[in-house]
Every structure is written in structure tokens, then in C-alpha cells.
Coordinates of C-alpha atoms in Angstrom, one line a residue:
M1 CA 0.0 0.0 0.0
T2 CA 1.2 3.5 -0.6
S3 CA 1.3 5.9 2.3
D4 CA 2.0 9.1 0.4
T5 CA -1.6 9.6 -0.7
P6 CA -3.9 10.9 2.0
T7 CA -7.2 9.0 2.3
T8 CA -10.4 10.9 1.7
P9 CA -13.4 10.4 4.0
D10 CA -16.2 8.5 2.2
E11 CA -19.4 10.4 1.4
P12 CA -22.2 10.1 3.9
G13 CA -25.0 7.5 3.4
T14 CA -28.3 8.4 2.0
G15 CA -30.8 7.0 4.5
T16 CA -34.0 8.7 5.3
T17 CA -34.5 11.0 8.3
A18 CA -36.3 8.2 10.1
D19 CA -33.5 5.8 9.3
R20 CA -30.8 8.3 10.5
A21 CA -32.6 9.2 13.8
V22 CA -30.9 6.4 15.9
S23 CA -28.0 4.6 14.3
R24 CA -26.2 1.5 15.5
K25 CA -22.9 3.4 15.7
T26 CA -24.6 6.1 17.8
L27 CA -25.9 3.4 20.2
L28 CA -22.5 1.8 20.4
R29 CA -20.7 5.0 21.2
A30 CA -23.4 6.0 23.7
A31 CA -23.3 2.7 25.4
V32 CA -19.5 2.7 25.8
A33 CA -19.6 6.3 27.1
A34 CA -22.1 5.3 29.7
G35 CA -20.2 2.2 30.6
A36 CA -22.9 -0.1 29.4
A37 CA -22.4 -3.3 27.4
V38 CA -22.1 -3.0 23.6
P39 CA -25.4 -4.1 21.9
L40 CA -25.3 -7.7 20.9
L41 CA -27.3 -10.1 18.7
A42 CA -29.3 -12.9 20.3
T43 CA -26.3 -15.1 19.8
G44 CA -24.3 -12.9 22.1
S45 CA -22.0 -11.5 19.5
L46 CA -21.9 -8.2 17.6
A47 CA -23.8 -7.9 14.4
L48 CA -21.8 -8.5 11.2
A49 CA -22.4 -7.1 7.7
R50 CA -23.3 -10.6 6.5
D51 CA -26.3 -10.6 8.9
A52 CA -27.7 -7.6 7.0
A53 CA -26.7 -9.1 3.7
R54 CA -28.8 -12.2 4.5
S55 CA -31.8 -10.2 5.8
S56 CA -34.9 -9.7 3.7
T57 CA -35.2 -6.0 4.4
G58 CA -33.4 -5.0 1.2
R59 CA -31.9 -2.0 3.0
P60 CA -28.5 -1.0 1.7
L61 CA -25.4 -1.2 3.9
S62 CA -23.3 1.9 4.7
P63 CA -19.6 1.7 4.9
T64 CA -17.5 -0.2 7.5
P65 CA -18.2 -2.2 9.5
Y66 CA -21.9 -2.8 9.7
C67 CA -24.4 -0.1 9.1
D68 CA -27.8 -0.5 7.4
D69 CA -29.2 2.4 9.3
G70 CA -28.2 5.0 6.7
D71 CA -26.1 7.1 9.0
D72 CA -22.7 8.7 8.3
P73 CA -19.9 6.4 7.1
T74 CA -17.5 5.1 9.7
P75 CA -14.5 7.5 9.6
D76 CA -11.1 6.3 8.6
Q77 CA -8.8 5.5 11.5
M78 CA -5.3 7.0 11.5
E79 CA -2.5 5.1 9.8
G80 CA -0.1 5.6 12.6
P81 CA 3.7 5.8 12.4
Y82 CA 4.4 2.1 11.7
F83 CA 3.0 1.4 8.3
K84 CA 5.4 0.1 5.6
P85 CA 4.6 -0.4 2.0
N86 CA 5.5 -3.5 -0.1
S87 CA 4.4 -6.1 2.5
P88 CA 4.6 -9.7 1.3
L89 CA 1.6 -11.5 -0.2
R90 CA 0.5 -13.9 2.5
T91 CA -2.4 -14.9 4.6
N92 CA -0.5 -16.2 7.6
L93 CA 1.8 -13.9 9.6
V94 CA 2.9 -16.6 12.0
T95 CA 6.3 -18.3 11.6
P96 CA 7.8 -21.3 13.6
G97 CA 8.7 -20.2 17.1
T98 CA 6.5 -17.1 17.0
A99 CA 5.5 -16.1 20.6
G100 CA 2.0 -15.1 21.4
T101 CA -1.6 -16.4 21.5
R102 CA -2.6 -17.6 18.0
L103 CA -5.4 -15.7 16.4
T104 CA -7.4 -16.2 13.2
V105 CA -9.3 -13.2 11.8
S106 CA -11.8 -14.0 9.1
G107 CA -14.7 -12.3 7.4
Y108 CA -16.0 -10.8 4.2
V109 CA -15.9 -7.5 2.3
F110 CA -19.2 -6.2 1.1
G111 CA -20.3 -3.2 -1.0
R112 CA -23.0 -0.9 0.4
N113 CA -25.7 -2.9 -1.5
C114 CA -24.7 -6.2 0.4
V115 CA -22.9 -7.6 -2.6
P116 CA -19.6 -9.4 -1.6
L117 CA -16.5 -7.8 -3.3
S118 CA -13.9 -10.1 -4.8
G119 CA -10.3 -9.0 -5.5
V120 CA -10.2 -6.4 -2.6
L121 CA -6.7 -5.7 -1.4
L122 CA -6.3 -6.1 2.3
D123 CA -3.0 -5.0 3.9
F124 CA -2.5 -5.9 7.6
W125 CA 0.1 -4.8 10.1
Q126 CA 0.4 -5.1 13.8
A127 CA 2.6 -5.2 16.9
D128 CA 4.2 -8.5 18.0
N129 CA 3.6 -10.2 21.4
A130 CA 5.8 -7.6 23.2
G131 CA 4.0 -4.6 21.6
A132 CA 6.8 -3.8 19.1
Y133 CA 6.5 -3.2 15.4
D134 CA 9.1 -4.6 13.0
M135 CA 10.5 -1.6 11.0
A136 CA 13.5 -3.5 9.6
G137 CA 11.6 -6.3 8.0
Y138 CA 8.1 -7.5 7.5
T139 CA 7.2 -9.5 10.6
F140 CA 3.5 -9.3 11.3
R141 CA 2.9 -7.5 7.9
G142 CA 1.2 -9.0 4.9
H143 CA -1.4 -8.4 2.2
Q144 CA -3.9 -10.6 0.5
F145 CA -7.0 -10.4 -1.8
T146 CA -10.5 -11.4 -1.1
D147 CA -11.7 -14.5 -3.0
A148 CA -14.6 -14.9 -5.4
T149 CA -17.0 -14.9 -2.4
G150 CA -15.5 -11.7 -0.8
A151 CA -14.0 -13.7 2.0
F152 CA -10.6 -13.3 3.7
S153 CA -8.7 -15.1 6.4
L154 CA -5.6 -13.9 8.4
G155 CA -3.5 -16.1 10.6
T156 CA -1.6 -14.0 13.2
I157 CA -1.3 -13.6 17.0
V158 CA -3.1 -11.4 19.6
P159 CA -1.0 -8.2 19.4
G160 CA 0.8 -7.0 22.5
L161 CA 0.3 -3.7 24.2
Y162 CA 2.4 -0.6 24.0
P163 CA 2.1 2.8 25.8
G164 CA -1.1 4.8 25.1
R165 CA -2.9 2.2 23.0
T166 CA -5.3 -0.7 23.4
R167 CA -4.8 -3.9 21.4
H168 CA -5.5 -3.3 17.7
I169 CA -4.7 -4.5 14.2
H170 CA -4.2 -2.1 11.4
V171 CA -5.6 -2.6 7.9
K172 CA -5.9 -0.9 4.6
A173 CA -8.7 -2.0 2.3
Q174 CA -9.0 -1.1 -1.4
A175 CA -11.5 -2.4 -3.9
P176 CA -10.3 -2.4 -7.5
G177 CA -9.9 1.1 -8.8
R178 CA -11.3 2.7 -5.7
P179 CA -9.9 4.8 -2.8
V180 CA -8.0 3.2 0.1
L181 CA -9.8 2.8 3.4
T182 CA -7.4 2.9 6.4
T183 CA -8.8 1.6 9.7
Q184 CA -8.0 -0.4 12.8
L185 CA -9.7 -3.5 14.4
Y186 CA -10.2 -3.8 18.1
F187 CA -10.8 -6.5 20.7
P188 CA -13.8 -6.6 23.1
G189 CA -13.3 -6.5 26.8
E190 CA -9.9 -4.8 26.8
P191 CA -9.3 -2.6 29.8
R192 CA -7.6 0.0 27.7
N193 CA -10.5 0.4 25.3
S194 CA -12.0 3.0 27.7
T195 CA -8.8 5.1 27.7
D196 CA -7.6 4.8 24.2
A197 CA -8.6 8.1 22.4
L198 CA -8.7 6.3 19.0
F199 CA -10.8 3.3 20.1
D200 CA -14.1 3.1 18.2
P201 CA -16.6 0.4 19.3
A202 CA -18.0 0.2 15.8
L203 CA -14.7 -1.5 14.9
L204 CA -14.8 -4.2 17.5
M205 CA -14.3 -7.8 16.2
N206 CA -16.2 -10.8 17.4
V207 CA -13.6 -12.8 19.4
R208 CA -14.0 -16.2 20.9
G209 CA -11.7 -18.9 22.3
A210 CA -10.6 -21.7 20.0
G211 CA -8.5 -24.3 21.8
G212 CA -5.3 -22.7 22.9
G213 CA -5.9 -19.7 20.7
K214 CA -8.6 -17.3 19.5
E215 CA -10.8 -16.8 16.5
A216 CA -12.2 -13.4 15.5
S217 CA -14.6 -12.3 12.8
F218 CA -15.2 -8.9 11.1
D219 CA -16.9 -7.8 7.9
F220 CA -15.8 -4.7 6.1
V221 CA -18.3 -2.6 4.1
L222 CA -16.6 -0.4 1.6
N223 CA -18.2 2.8 0.2
V224 CA -18.8 1.2 -3.2
D225 CA -21.7 -0.6 -4.9
G226 CA -20.9 -4.2 -5.6
A227 CA -21.8 -5.6 -9.0
P228 CA -22.3 -9.1 -10.3
G229 CA -19.7 -10.5 -12.7
P230 CA -19.6 -9.2 -16.3
D231 CA -22.4 -10.3 -18.7
P232 CA -20.9 -13.0 -20.9
T233 CA -22.9 -11.5 -23.8
D234 CA -21.2 -8.1 -23.5
P235 CA -18.6 -7.6 -26.2
P236 CA -15.0 -7.3 -24.9
T237 CA -13.6 -3.8 -24.5
D238 CA -10.2 -3.3 -26.1
P239 CA -7.7 -2.2 -23.3
P240 CA -5.3 0.7 -23.9
G241 CA -2.1 -0.4 -25.6
G242 CA 0.8 -1.6 -23.4
T243 CA 2.7 -4.6 -22.0
W244 CA 0.5 -4.9 -18.9
A245 CA -2.0 -7.8 -19.1
T246 CA -4.4 -9.7 -16.8
G247 CA -3.5 -13.1 -15.4
R248 CA 0.2 -12.5 -15.2
S249 CA 2.4 -12.9 -12.1
Y250 CA 4.3 -9.6 -11.5
A251 CA 7.2 -9.3 -9.0
A252 CA 8.3 -6.1 -7.2
G253 CA 10.5 -4.1 -9.5
D254 CA 8.9 -5.4 -12.8
A255 CA 8.3 -2.6 -15.4
V256 CA 5.3 -2.4 -17.6
T257 CA 3.6 0.1 -19.9
Y258 CA -0.1 0.9 -20.0
G259 CA -2.1 3.6 -21.7
G260 CA 1.1 5.4 -22.9
G261 CA 2.7 5.5 -19.4
S262 CA 5.4 3.4 -17.7
Y263 CA 4.9 1.8 -14.3
R264 CA 7.1 0.0 -11.8
C265 CA 5.6 -2.9 -9.7
L266 CA 5.6 -2.2 -5.9
Q267 CA 4.2 -5.5 -4.6
G268 CA 4.2 -9.0 -6.1
H269 CA 0.8 -10.1 -7.3
T270 CA -1.2 -11.8 -10.1
S271 CA -2.9 -9.2 -12.2
M272 CA -6.7 -9.1 -12.7
A273 CA -9.2 -6.9 -14.4
G274 CA -9.7 -3.8 -12.4
W275 CA -6.1 -3.7 -11.2
E276 CA -4.8 -1.7 -14.2
P277 CA -1.7 0.3 -13.1
P278 CA -3.4 3.7 -13.1
N279 CA -6.1 2.3 -10.7
V280 CA -3.9 0.8 -8.0
P281 CA -1.1 3.0 -6.6
A282 CA -0.7 0.3 -3.9
L283 CA 0.6 -2.1 -6.6
W284 CA 2.1 0.2 -9.3
R285 CA 4.0 3.5 -9.3
R286 CA 4.1 5.6 -12.4
A287 CA 7.6 6.0 -13.8
S288 CA 6.9 8.3 -16.7

């Protein structure tokens, strides 16, 4: 992911006045401020975007993490000082001998209209068990893409604490050709949640024990409208001339041309429609 392009807040949702009167995020924040428990589903867990996607109400989702109440989009969370571009492509950040409680984070990425989004770039980074970030290498750093169902899964550990912050995992999410969402995921029941100025209860994961480790779930909702796959009857569109092509494996440093410009690959990946070099500054940097 690139860190030199500031993110732009998403546009507000378009719910009706009645829809916007009492929002889930408003209830969450008010509950936390009052010291009350966060609203839960009947199952005892926080609602996920997939619950709205499976509902029969037909009401559209608003951006991250779960909002079908039409209120303002969840604001971006700060990137922080420890982000590094060019993380490796991987879904498991744990290596042999890694200290810490094992954690699997899984979920889906949806558009506002409850359609799952495939090919979304998710770049995760976090502190190690001692609360330290690796700035020399890429320990506890990695990116991946959602699959055809919009799903993702991350193998990692519960991050350690460091001064001034509660436990959290950083993430950047980018749908093909769309702006980057930078945010953070949080753990329920952490004592420091009440003192961390950045903590947002709307970004709490569902976390449960799993043997000697933990499992967490979270669904992202990006400020885009998902769309079904291309109509096979539609005639193909000729792409701009150049050496870039879909379905190719590119490594960091590879050079391509596209639409009259030259680009240098920043992160190894297999190209797909929608990830043309001008659309994804996380993957390509224009050279000329």
C-alpha cells in the first residue's frame, strides 16, 4: 500500500431522516460512554455485515463495519507511524517459534448494497507479542486479496500492548480502482478500550476462544456498490495499448507500460481486471 496519498473520507450515506434518527454506531458509542455493554445479537455477538446481507429488508449497507441504518460512514482511523509499503503477499503472519496467542481473523468484504466484493486488497500490520513493530523487515505484515465470495482469512497472534494504546490490528482495504480505506480493528473486553482516544466500538471484532488460541470475525463494508460479474454476452472492450496484461504474475520491480505510461511494480501479485496500473497505486508506481 502507498502511504504518500492521503485518504479521503467517504461520502455520507443516503438514508431517510427516520433511518438516521438512531444509528447503530450512535448506540454503540453512547453505550460505551455510559459504561454499558455493547449491543449484541441474540447469539451474544456483535452484528456483522453478513447478517444484513442475509436479511430480507433490502436496505443498503453503509460503509464499514456494519451499518444498514443510513447514518454517516465510519470515519477512517489514522494510519499511525508504523506502516510500511511493499508487504509480502501472504495470509499467515505466524512463523515457527513465534511467541503469542494464536489468532485467526476472518470475514467478508461487502459493498453498500450487500454484494460481496472479490479482489479487494487487504494489507494488515500489527505489533508483536511484546508490543513492538518490525520496522527493519516484515514481521506481522502482509497483504492478501478477497476471494470470489468476498472472503478473507488472516493467521496471526493477539498483538501486544504498548504505551497509550489498546490492542488493535491495522488494515488498509482497497476495492479495484477505488480509494483506500485505512482503519483499525479492536478486541472486546480490553481494559484500555476505555482510555484509548482512537478506540471506536464500531470497529470491534467478534472474538471467541478456540482451543489454545482465539478466533475473530469482522466484515468490512466499503463505500462502493458491488456488482455481479460481467455479462458474458457483452462484447469485450479493447484495453489501452501496453505490455500490462491480466492473469500475469508480477514481482516487485517489474516494469510495464499501460495507456502510454510506464509503471514499476511495488508489490508482487497476479494481475486481474480492475487492477490496471493507473487504478492501483498500492501495486504500481508511475515512472513516466
